[in-house]
mmCIF file of C-alpha atoms and ligand atoms in Angstrom:
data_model
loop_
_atom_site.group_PDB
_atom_site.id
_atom_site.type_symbol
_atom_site.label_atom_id
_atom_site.label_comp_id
_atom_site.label_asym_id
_atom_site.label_seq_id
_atom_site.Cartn_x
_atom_site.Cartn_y
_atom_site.Cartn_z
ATOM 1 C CA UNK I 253 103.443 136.644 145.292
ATOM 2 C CA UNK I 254 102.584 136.569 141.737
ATOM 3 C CA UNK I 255 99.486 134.462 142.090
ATOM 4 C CA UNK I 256 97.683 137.269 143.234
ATOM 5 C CA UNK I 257 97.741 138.756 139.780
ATOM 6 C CA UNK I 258 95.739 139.074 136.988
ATOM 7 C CA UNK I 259 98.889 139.753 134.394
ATOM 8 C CA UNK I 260 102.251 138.750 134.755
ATOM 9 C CA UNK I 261 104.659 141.353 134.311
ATOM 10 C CA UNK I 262 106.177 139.687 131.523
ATOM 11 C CA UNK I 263 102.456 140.042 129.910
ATOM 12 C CA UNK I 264 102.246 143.488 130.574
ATOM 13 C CA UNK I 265 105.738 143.656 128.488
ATOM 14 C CA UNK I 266 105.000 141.716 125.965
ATOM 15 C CA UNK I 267 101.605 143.941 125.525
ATOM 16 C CA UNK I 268 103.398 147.359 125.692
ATOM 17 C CA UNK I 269 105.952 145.871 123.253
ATOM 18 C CA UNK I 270 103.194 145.216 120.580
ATOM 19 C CA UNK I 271 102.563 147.647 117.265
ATOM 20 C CA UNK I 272 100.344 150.243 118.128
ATOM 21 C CA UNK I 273 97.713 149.305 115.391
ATOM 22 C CA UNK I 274 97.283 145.555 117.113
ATOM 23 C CA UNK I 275 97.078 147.813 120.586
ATOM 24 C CA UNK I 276 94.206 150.068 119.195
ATOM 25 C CA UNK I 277 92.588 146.650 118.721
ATOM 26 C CA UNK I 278 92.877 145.418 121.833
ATOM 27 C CA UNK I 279 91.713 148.598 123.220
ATOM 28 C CA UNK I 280 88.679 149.169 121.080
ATOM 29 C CA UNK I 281 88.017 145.422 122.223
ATOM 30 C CA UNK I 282 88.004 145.856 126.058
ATOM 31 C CA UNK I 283 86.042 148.637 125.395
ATOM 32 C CA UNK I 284 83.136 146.811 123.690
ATOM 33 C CA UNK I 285 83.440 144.541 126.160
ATOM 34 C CA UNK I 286 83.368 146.946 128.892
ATOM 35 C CA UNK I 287 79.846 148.727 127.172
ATOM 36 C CA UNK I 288 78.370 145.422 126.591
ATOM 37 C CA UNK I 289 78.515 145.338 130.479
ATOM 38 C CA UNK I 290 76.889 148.313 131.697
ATOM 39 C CA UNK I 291 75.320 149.654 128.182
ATOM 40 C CA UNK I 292 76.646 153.687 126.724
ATOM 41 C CA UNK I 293 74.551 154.616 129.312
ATOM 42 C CA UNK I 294 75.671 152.933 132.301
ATOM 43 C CA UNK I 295 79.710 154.091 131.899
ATOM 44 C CA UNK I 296 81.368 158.055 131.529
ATOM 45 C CA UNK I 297 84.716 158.310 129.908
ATOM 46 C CA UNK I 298 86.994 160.767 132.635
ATOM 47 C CA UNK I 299 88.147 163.550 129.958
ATOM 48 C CA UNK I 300 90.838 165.720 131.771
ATOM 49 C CA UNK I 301 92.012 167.329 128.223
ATOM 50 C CA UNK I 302 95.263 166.267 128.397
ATOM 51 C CA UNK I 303 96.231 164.308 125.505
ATOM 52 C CA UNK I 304 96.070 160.360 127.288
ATOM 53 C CA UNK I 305 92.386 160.936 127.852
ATOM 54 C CA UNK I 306 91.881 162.764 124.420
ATOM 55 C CA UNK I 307 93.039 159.829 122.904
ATOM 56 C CA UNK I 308 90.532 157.286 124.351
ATOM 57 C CA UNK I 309 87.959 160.143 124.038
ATOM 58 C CA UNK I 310 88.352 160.096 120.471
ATOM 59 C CA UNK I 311 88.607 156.601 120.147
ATOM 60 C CA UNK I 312 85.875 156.054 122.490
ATOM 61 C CA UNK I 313 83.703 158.636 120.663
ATOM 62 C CA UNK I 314 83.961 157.143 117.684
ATOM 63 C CA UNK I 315 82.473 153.671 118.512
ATOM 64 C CA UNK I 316 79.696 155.209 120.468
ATOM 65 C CA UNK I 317 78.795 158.853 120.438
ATOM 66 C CA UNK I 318 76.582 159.391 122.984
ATOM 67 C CA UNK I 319 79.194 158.287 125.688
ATOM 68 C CA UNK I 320 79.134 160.856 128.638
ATOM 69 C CA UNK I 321 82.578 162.384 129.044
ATOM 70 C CA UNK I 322 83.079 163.963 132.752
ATOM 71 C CA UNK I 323 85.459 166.654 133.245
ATOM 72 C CA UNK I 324 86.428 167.334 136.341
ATOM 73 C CA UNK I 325 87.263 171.565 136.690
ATOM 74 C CA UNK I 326 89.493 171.913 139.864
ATOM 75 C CA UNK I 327 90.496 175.494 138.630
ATOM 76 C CA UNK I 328 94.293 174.360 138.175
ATOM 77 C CA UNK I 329 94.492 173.658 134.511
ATOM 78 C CA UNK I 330 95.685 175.645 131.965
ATOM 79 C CA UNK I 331 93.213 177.808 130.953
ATOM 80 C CA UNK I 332 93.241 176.522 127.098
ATOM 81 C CA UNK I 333 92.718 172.955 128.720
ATOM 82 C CA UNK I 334 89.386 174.460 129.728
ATOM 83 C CA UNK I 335 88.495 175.932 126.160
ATOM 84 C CA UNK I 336 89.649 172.745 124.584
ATOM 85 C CA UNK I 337 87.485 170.729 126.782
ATOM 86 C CA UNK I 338 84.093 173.918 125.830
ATOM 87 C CA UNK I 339 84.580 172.697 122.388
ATOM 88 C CA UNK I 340 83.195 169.081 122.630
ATOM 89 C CA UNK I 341 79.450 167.959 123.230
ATOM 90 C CA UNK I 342 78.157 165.639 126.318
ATOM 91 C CA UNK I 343 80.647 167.002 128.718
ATOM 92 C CA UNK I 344 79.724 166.966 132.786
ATOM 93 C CA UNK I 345 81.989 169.244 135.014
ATOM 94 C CA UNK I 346 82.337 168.354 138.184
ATOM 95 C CA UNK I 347 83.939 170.605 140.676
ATOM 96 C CA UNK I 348 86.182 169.560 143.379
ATOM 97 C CA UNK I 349 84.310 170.240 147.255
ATOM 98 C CA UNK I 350 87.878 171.642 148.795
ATOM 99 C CA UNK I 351 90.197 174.203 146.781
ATOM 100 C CA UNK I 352 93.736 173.568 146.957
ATOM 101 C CA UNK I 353 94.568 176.436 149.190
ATOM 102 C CA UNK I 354 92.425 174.392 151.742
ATOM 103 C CA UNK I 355 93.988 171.144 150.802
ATOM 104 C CA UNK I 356 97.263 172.586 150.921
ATOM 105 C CA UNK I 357 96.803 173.676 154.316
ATOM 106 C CA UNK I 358 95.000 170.711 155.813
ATOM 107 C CA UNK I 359 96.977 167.674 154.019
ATOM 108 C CA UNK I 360 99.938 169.423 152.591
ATOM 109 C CA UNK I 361 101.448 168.931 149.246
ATOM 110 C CA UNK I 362 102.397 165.705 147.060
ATOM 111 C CA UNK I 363 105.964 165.690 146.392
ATOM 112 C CA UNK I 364 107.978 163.897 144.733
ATOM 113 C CA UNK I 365 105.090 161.366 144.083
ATOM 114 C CA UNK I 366 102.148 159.893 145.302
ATOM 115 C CA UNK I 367 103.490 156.705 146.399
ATOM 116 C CA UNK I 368 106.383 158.522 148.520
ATOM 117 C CA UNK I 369 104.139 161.304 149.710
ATOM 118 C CA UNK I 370 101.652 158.953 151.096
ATOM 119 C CA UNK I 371 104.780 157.110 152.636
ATOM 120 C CA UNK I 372 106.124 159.873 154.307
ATOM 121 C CA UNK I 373 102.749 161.095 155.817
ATOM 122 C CA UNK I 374 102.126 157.469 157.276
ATOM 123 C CA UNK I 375 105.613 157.162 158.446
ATOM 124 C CA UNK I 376 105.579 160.361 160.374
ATOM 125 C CA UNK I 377 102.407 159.060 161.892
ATOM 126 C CA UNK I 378 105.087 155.969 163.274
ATOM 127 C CA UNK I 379 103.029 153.881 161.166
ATOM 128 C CA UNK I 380 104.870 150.573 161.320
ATOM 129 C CA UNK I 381 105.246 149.867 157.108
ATOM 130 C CA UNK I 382 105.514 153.308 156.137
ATOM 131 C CA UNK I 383 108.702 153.481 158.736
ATOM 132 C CA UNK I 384 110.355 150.349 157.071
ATOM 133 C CA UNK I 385 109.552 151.566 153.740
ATOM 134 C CA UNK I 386 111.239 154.900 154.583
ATOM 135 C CA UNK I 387 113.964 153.284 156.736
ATOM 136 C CA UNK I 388 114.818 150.952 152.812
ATOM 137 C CA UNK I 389 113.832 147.633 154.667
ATOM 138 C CA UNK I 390 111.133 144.967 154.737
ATOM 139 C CA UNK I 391 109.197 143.400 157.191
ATOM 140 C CA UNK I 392 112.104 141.987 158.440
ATOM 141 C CA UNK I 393 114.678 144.591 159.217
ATOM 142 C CA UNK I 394 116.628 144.093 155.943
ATOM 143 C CA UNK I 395 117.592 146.047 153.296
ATOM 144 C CA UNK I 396 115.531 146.209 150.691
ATOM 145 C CA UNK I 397 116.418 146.798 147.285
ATOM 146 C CA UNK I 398 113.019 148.008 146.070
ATOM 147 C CA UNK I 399 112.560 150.470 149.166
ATOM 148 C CA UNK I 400 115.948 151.809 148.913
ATOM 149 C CA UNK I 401 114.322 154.958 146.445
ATOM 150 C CA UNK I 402 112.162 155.544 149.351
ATOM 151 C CA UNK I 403 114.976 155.831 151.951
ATOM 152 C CA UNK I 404 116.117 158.283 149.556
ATOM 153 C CA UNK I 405 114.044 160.534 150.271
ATOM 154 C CA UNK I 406 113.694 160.172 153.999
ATOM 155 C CA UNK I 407 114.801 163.527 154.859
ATOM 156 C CA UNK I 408 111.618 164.924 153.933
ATOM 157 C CA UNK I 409 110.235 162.834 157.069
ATOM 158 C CA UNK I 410 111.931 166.583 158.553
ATOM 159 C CA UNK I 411 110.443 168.558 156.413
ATOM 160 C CA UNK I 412 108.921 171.941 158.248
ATOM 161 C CA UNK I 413 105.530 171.658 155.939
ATOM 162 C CA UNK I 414 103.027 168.859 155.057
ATOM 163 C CA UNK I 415 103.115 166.117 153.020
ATOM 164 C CA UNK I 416 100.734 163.818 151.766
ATOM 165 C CA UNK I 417 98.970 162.143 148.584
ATOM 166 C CA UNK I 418 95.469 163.480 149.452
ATOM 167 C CA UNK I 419 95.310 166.302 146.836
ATOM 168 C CA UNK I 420 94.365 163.953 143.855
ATOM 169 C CA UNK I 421 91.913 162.489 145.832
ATOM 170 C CA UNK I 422 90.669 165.322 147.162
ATOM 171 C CA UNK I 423 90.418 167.198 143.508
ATOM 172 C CA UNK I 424 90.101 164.637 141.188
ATOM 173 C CA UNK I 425 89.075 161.301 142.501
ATOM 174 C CA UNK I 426 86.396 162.587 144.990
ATOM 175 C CA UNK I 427 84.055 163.840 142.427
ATOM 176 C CA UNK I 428 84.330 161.175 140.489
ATOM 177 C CA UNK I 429 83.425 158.592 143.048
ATOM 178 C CA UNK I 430 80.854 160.769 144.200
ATOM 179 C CA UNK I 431 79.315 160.875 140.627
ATOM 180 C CA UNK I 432 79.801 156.943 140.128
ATOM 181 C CA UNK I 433 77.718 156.881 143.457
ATOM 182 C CA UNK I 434 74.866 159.042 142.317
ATOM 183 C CA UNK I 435 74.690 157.867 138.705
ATOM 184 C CA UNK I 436 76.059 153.795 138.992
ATOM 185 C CA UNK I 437 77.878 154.889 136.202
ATOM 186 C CA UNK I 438 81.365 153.061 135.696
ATOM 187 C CA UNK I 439 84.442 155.317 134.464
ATOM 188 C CA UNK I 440 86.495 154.480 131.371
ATOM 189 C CA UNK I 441 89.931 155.737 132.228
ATOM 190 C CA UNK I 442 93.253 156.571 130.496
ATOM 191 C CA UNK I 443 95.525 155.010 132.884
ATOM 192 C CA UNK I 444 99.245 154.324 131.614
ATOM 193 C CA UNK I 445 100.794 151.180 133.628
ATOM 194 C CA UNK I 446 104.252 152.628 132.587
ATOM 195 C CA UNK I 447 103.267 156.165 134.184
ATOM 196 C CA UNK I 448 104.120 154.711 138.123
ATOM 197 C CA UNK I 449 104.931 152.108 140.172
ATOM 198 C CA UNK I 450 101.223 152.027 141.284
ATOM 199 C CA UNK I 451 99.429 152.074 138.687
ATOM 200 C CA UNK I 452 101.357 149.237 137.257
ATOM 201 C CA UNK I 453 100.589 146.999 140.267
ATOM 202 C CA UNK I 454 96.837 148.314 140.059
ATOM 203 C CA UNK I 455 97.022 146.977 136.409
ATOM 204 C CA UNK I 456 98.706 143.661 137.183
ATOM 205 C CA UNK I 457 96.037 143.064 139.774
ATOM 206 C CA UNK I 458 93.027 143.266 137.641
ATOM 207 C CA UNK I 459 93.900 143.550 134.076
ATOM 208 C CA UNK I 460 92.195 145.799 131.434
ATOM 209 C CA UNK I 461 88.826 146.158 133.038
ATOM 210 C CA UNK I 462 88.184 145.456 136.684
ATOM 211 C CA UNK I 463 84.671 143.896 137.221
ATOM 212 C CA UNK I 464 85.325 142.273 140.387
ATOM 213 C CA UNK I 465 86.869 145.559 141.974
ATOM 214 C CA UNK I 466 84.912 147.803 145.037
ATOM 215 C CA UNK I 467 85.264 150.418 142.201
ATOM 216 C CA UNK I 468 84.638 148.922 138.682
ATOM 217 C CA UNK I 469 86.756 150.520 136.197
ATOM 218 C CA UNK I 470 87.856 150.195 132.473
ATOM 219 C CA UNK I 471 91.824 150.969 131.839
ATOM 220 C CA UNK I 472 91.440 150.099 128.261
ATOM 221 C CA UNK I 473 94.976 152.041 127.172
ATOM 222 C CA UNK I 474 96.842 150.483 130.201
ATOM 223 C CA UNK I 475 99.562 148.879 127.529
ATOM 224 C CA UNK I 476 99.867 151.617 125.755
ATOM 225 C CA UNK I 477 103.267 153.638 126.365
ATOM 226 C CA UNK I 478 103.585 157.635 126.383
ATOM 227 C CA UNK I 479 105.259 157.063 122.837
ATOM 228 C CA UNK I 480 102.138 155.056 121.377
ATOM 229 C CA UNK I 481 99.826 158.202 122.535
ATOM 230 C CA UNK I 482 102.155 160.869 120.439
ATOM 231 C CA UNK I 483 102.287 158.273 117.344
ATOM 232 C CA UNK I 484 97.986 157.802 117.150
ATOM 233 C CA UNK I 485 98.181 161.680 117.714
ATOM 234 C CA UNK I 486 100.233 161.852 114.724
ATOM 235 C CA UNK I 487 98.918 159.270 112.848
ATOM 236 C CA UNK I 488 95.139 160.080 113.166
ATOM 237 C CA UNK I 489 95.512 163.978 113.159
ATOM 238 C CA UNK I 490 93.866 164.660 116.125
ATOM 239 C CA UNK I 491 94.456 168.509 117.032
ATOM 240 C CA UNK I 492 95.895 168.434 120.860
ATOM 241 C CA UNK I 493 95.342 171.147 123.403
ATOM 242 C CA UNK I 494 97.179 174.475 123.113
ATOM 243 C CA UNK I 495 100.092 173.954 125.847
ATOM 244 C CA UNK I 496 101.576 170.479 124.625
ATOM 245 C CA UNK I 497 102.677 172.971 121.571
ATOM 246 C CA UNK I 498 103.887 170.822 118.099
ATOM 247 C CA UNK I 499 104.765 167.193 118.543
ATOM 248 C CA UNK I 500 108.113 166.545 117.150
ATOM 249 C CA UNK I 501 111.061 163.921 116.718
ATOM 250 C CA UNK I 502 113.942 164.298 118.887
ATOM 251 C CA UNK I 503 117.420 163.670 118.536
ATOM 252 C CA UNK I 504 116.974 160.061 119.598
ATOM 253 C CA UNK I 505 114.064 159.461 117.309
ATOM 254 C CA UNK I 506 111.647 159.514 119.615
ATOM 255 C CA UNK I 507 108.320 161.982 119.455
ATOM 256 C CA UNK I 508 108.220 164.816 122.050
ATOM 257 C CA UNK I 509 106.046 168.278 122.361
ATOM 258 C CA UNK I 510 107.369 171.278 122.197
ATOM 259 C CA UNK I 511 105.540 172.637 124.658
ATOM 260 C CA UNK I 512 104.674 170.910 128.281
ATOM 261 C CA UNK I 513 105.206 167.282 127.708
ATOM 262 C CA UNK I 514 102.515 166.887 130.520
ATOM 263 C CA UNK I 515 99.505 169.271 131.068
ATOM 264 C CA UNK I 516 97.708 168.304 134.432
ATOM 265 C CA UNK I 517 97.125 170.705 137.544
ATOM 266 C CA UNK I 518 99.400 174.153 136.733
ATOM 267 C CA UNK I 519 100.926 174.446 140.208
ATOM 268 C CA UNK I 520 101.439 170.345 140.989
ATOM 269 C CA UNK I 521 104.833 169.667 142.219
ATOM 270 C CA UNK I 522 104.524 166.410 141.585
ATOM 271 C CA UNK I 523 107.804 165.261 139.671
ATOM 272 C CA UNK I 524 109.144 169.117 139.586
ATOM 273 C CA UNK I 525 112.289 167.324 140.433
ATOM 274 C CA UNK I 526 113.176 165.697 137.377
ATOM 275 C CA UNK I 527 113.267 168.566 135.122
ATOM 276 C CA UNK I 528 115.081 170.624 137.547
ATOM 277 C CA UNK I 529 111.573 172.470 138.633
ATOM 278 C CA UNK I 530 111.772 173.522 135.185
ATOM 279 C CA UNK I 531 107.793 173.567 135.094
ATOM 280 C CA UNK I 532 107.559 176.826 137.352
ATOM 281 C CA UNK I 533 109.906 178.818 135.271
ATOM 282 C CA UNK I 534 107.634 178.232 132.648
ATOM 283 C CA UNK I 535 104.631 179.481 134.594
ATOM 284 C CA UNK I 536 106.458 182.166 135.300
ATOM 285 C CA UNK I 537 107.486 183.242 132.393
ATOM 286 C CA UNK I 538 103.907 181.715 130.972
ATOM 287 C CA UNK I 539 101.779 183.933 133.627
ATOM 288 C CA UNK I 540 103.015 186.044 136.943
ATOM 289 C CA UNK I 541 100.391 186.434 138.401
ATOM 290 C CA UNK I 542 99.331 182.917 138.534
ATOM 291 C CA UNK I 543 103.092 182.169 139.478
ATOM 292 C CA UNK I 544 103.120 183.902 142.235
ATOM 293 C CA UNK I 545 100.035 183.237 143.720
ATOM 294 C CA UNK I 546 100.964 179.425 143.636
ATOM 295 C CA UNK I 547 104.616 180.860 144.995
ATOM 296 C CA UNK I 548 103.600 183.468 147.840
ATOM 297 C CA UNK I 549 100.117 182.522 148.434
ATOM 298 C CA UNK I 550 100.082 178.637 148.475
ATOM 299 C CA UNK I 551 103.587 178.978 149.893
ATOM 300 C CA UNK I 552 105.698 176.715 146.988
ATOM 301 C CA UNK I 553 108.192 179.101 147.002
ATOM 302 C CA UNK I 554 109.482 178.056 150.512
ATOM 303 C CA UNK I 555 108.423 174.280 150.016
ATOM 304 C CA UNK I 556 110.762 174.080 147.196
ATOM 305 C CA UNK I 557 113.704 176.615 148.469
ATOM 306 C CA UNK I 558 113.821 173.775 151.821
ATOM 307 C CA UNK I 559 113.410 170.801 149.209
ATOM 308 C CA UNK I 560 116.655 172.290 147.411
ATOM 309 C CA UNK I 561 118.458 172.968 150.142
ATOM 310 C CA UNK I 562 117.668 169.639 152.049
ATOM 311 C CA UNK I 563 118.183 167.095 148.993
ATOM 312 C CA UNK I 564 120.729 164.571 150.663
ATOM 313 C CA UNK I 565 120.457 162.489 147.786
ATOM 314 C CA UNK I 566 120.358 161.869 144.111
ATOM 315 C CA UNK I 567 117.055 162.686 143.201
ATOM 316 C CA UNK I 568 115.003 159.398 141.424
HETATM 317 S S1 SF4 Z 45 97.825 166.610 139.951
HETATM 318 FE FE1 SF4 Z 45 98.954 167.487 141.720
HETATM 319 S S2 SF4 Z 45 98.012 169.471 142.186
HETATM 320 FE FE2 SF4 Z 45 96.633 168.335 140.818
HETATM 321 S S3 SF4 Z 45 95.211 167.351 142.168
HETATM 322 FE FE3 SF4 Z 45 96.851 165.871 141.824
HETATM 323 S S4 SF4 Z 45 98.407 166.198 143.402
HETATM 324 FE FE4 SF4 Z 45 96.983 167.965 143.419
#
């Protein structure tokens, strides 16, 4: 199986086990070598404001200026995201074709994750993979120790609302593409391989920067883990947006905000789980309005009331 791969796994860990210093080197390499490609005017760095892509922004930025960061505004980020992102010069917006009331109705939500979500929508289609995956077995009918966190969640196969993984695309990734198209330019991204199961097999397939992929694509911070983005915060100074609060040490010695410890999409129950939906009584308390329009309007309120009731396992 591992042929098929760019990086070993044990590369990847040996990589996100480095000193952040020899990482920002490797970074601001793949980078150059990712420019020398295409030329500053022939790639856009995908700014979202939250602090991943501020990172490479600034380091970006700071090799070559004139790089075209593209914001994407889908209308669900905290409105200081949006006057952090005002502040900085050579900024697109791009605005998402469908708003999530639409999406929400047409594709339903993603919960607990993308990978599951887009599970549990095939699966209910009786699409043959997606029904092992959910059943915890493999192509052969036997349990599978990998698969076993999706059979965790198969009661949501019942769920009485709609599940899926299409809101990213829909929101985020559709733009984007559609820009590439128009413009040929290729994105720089701030993908963590540690952030999901996904995105650390998308990594081990092509590496750093994917020239040979349909969509060519730089993931120059890949190795990098979430603790390496609050250190170069720290380190370098770099002001973060409004909601992520103070970065601090914890008890364990590791750095943590003291606000959200992720910004992203306001409403987005993606995750909501593992904090004990902690995130909406923050939005509550943070904005009422805004929390009950997701609640009453988009209908979370009764997605999550049947989620808590329902859970028939220990949540992953
Ligand atoms: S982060 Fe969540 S709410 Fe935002 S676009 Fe993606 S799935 Fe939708």
């Amino acid at each position: 199986m591992e042929e098929k791969y760019a990086i070993s796994p044990e590369l990847l860990r040996y990589r996100q086990a480095l000193p952040l210093y020899v990482k920002e080197g490797m970074t601001r390499d793949r980078i150059r070598n990712f420019v020398d490609r295409y030329g500053t005017d022939g790639v856009y760095l995908s700014l979202s404001g939250g602090k991943d892509s501020y990172v490479l922004f600034n380091i970006v930025r700071s090799m070559y200026p004139s790089i075209e960061a593209v914001y994407v505004d889908t209308w669900m980020e905290f409105p200081q995201i949006r006057s952090f992102i005002k502040q900085f010069d050579n900024v697109r917006t791009l605005k998402p074709k469908k708003g999530l009331k639409q999406i929400i109705e047409e594709c339903g939500w993603c919960f607990p994750g993308k990978e599951v979500a887009n599970t549990v929508e095939a699966a209910r289609r009786g699409v043959p993979w997606a029904v092992r995956k959910m059943n915890g077995t493999d192509k052969n009918g036997m349990p599978d120790k990998y698969r076993k966190r999706f059979n965790n969640w198969s009661f949501l196969m019942d769920a009485p609302f709609l599940i899926s993984d299409q809101c990213c695309l829909e929101m985020k990734e559709n733009p984007l593409i559609q820009y590439e198209n128009e413009s040929g330019k290729k994105p720089i991204v701030a993908l963590l391989a540690e952030e999901s199961e996904r995105r650390k097999t998308a990594y081990l397939k092509t590496g750093c920067n994917s020239f040979a992929s349909r969509r060519v694509m730089s993931k120059p911070m890949a190795f990098w883990t979430e603790q390496d983005i609050l250190w170069y915060i720290v380190r370098h100074n770099i002001g973060i947006a409004p909601p992520y609060g103070n970065i601090i040490k914890g008890r364990d010695g590791k750095l943590q905000c003291t606000g959200e410890q992720r910004t992203g999409c306001m409403f987005c129950p993606v995750g909501c789980h593992l904090n004990g939906f902690a995130k909406y009584r923050r939005l509550r308390e943070y904005n009422r309005q805004l929390y009950d329009y997701c609640m009453y309007e988009l209908g979370l309120d009764f997605v999550l009331k049947w989620i808590k009731e329902n859970v028939r396992c220990r949540m992953d």
